[in-house]
Coordinates of C-alpha atoms in Angstrom, one line a residue:
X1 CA -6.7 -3.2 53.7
X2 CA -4.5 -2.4 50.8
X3 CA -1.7 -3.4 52.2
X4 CA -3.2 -6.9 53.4
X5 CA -5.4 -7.9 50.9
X6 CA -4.4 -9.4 47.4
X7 CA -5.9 -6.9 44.9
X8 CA -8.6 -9.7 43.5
X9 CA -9.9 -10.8 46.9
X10 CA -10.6 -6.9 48.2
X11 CA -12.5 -6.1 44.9
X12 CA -14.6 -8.6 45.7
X13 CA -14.9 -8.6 49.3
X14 CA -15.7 -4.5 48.3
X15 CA -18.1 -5.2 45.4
X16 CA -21.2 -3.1 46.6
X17 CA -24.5 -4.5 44.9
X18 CA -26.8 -1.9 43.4
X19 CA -29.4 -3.9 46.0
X20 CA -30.5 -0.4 48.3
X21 CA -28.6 2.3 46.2
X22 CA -25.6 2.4 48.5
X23 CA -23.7 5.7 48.9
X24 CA -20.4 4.8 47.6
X25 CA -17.9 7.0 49.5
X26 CA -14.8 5.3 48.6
X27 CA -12.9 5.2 45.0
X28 CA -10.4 2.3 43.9
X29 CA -12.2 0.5 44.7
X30 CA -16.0 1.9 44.4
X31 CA -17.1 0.6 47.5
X32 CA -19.3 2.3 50.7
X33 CA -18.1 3.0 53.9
X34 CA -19.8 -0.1 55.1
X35 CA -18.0 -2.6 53.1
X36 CA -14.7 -0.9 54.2
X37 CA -15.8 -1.3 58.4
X38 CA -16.7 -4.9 57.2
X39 CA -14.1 -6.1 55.7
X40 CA -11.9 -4.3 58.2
X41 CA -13.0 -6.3 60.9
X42 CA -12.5 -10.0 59.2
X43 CA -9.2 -8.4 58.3
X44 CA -8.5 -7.6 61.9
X45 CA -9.7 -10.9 63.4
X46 CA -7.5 -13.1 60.8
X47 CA -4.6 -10.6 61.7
X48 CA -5.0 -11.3 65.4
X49 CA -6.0 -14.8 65.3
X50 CA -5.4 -16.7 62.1
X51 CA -8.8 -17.3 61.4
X52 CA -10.0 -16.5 57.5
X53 CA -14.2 -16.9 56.8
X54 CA -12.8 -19.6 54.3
X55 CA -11.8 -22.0 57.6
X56 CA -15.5 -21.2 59.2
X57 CA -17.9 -24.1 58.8
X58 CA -20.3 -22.0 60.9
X59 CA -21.3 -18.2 61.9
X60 CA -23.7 -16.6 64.5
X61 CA -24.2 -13.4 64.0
X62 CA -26.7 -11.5 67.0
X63 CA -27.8 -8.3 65.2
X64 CA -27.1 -8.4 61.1
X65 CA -28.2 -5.2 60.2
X66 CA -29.8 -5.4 56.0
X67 CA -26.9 -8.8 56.3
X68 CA -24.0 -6.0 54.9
X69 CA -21.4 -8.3 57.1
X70 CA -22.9 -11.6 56.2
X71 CA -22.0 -10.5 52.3
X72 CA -18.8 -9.3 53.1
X73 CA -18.1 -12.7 55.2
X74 CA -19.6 -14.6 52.2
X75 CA -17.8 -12.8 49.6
X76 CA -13.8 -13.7 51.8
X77 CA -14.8 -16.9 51.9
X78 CA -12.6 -19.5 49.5
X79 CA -14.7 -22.8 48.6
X80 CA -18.0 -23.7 50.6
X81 CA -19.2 -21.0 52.1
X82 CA -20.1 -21.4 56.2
X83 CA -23.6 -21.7 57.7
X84 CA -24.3 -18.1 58.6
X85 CA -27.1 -17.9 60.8
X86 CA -28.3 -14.1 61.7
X87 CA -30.3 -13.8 64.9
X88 CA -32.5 -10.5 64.7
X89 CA -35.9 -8.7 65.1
X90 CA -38.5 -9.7 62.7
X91 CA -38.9 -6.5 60.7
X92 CA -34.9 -6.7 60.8
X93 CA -35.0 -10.2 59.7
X94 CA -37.1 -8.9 56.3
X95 CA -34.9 -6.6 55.4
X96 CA -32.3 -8.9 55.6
X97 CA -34.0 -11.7 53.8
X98 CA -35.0 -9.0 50.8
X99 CA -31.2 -8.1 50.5
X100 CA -29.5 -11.7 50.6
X101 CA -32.5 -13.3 48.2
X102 CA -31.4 -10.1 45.6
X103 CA -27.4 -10.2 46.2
X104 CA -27.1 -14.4 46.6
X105 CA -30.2 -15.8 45.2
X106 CA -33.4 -16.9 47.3
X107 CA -31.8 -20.9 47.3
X108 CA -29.0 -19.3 49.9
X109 CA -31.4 -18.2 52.4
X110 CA -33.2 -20.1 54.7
X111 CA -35.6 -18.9 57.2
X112 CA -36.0 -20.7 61.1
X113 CA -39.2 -20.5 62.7
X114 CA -39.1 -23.2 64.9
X115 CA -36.7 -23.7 68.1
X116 CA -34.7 -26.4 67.5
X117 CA -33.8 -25.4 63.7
X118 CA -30.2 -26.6 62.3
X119 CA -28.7 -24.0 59.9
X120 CA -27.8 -25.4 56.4
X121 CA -24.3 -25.9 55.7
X122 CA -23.5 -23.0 53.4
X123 CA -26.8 -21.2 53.8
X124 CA -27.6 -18.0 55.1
X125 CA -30.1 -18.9 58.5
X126 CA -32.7 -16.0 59.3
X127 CA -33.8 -16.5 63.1
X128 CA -36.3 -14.5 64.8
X129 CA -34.9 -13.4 68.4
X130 CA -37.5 -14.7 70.0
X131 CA -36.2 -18.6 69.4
X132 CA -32.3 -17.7 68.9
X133 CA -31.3 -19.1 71.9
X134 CA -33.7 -22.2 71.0
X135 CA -31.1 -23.1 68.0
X136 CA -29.7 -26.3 67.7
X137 CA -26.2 -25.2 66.1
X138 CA -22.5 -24.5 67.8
X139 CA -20.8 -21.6 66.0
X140 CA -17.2 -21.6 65.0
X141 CA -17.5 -18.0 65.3
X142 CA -19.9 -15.3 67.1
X143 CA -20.2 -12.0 65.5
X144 CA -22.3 -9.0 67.1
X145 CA -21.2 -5.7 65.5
X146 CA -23.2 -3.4 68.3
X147 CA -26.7 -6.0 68.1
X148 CA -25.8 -7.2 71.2
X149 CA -25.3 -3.9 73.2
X150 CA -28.8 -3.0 72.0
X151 CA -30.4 -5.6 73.9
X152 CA -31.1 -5.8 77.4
X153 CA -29.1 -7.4 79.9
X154 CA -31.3 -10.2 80.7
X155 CA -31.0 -11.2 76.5
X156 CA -27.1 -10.4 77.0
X157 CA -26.7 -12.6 80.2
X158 CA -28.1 -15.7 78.6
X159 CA -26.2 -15.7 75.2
X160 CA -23.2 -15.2 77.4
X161 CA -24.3 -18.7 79.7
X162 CA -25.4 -20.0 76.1
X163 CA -21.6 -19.4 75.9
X164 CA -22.1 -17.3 72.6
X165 CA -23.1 -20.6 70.8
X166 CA -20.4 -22.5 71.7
X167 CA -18.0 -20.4 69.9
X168 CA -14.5 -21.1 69.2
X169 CA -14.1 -17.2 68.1
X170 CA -15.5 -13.8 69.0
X171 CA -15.9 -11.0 66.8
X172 CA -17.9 -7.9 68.9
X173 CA -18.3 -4.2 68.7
X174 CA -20.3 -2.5 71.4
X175 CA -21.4 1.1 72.3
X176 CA -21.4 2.8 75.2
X177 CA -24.5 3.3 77.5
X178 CA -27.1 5.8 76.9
X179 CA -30.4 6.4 77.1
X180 CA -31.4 4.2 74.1
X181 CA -28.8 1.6 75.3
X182 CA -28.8 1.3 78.6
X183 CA -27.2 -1.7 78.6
X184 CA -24.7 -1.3 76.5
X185 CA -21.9 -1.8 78.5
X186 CA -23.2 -4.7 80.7

């Protein structure tokens, strides 16, 4: 990342939050492990593809974890930030919220709990999984980083013939199967 990233933009990409006491693992910059895997992998798309968060007017991410990749997205991004909508469990979903209201400020986050919802341009969307495939929106890009291998096929099958939102670009990680991901491969 050193090597690739202008000394200014990885600081801040890296910048951890005190928000959840992360373990920072990493020196010059003080940054977790996290951040590091984040910012890898919107290092590794542009590389491959051209595509910098700043040229995004929209993100779906399936699966956002405490929203640790929608900050690092948010924090590449030059100008107006794009809609990033995070599909996830509820419970997951106020984790999230908590984090991004205490990083961003609670006027960044939105919350959908009707089907149908459109993101707001520069917002960060929370969607419960139960009406994710309900959204109105088309994403310029689709991130899962593993929340999609954790679901079952059935959920899997029908964000594929939702054609992953529409999107112009995928970003996805994925596990292997197991026996707490049976699916995982599918």
């Amino acid at each position: 990342l050193q090597r690739h990233v202008p000394d200014e933009a990885l600081y801040a990409a890296l910048e951890e939050d005190p928000a959840g006491e992360p373990t920072l693992s990493v020196t010059n910059p003080d940054t977790s492990q996290t951040a590091l895997h984040h910012l890898f992998h919107l290092e590794r798309l542009r590389h491959r593809t051209g595509v910098r968060a700043g040229d995004l007017d929209t993100v779906v991410e399936w699966g956002g974890g405490f929203g640790g990749f929608a900050r690092t997205l948010r924090r590449t991004s030059r100008g107006t930030p794009p809609a990033h909508v995070i599909i996830d469990l509820p419970l997951v979903a106020a984790l999230q919220w908590t984090y991004l209201c205490t990083v961003f400020g609670e006027e960044h986050v939105d919350l959908a709990l009707q089907p149908g919802h459109r993101p707001r341009p520069g917002a960060f969307t929370l969607v419960p999984a139960a009406i994710g495939l309900d959204l109105d929106v088309r994403a310029d890009l689709f991130v899962s980083l593993w929340g999609l291998s954790e679901v079952a096929a059935p959920t899997q099958d029908a964000v594929a013939a939702r054609r992953f939102f529409d999107a112009r670009h995928l970003l996805m990680a994925f596990q292997t199967s197991g026996p707490d991901t049976p699916d995982a491969e599918h």
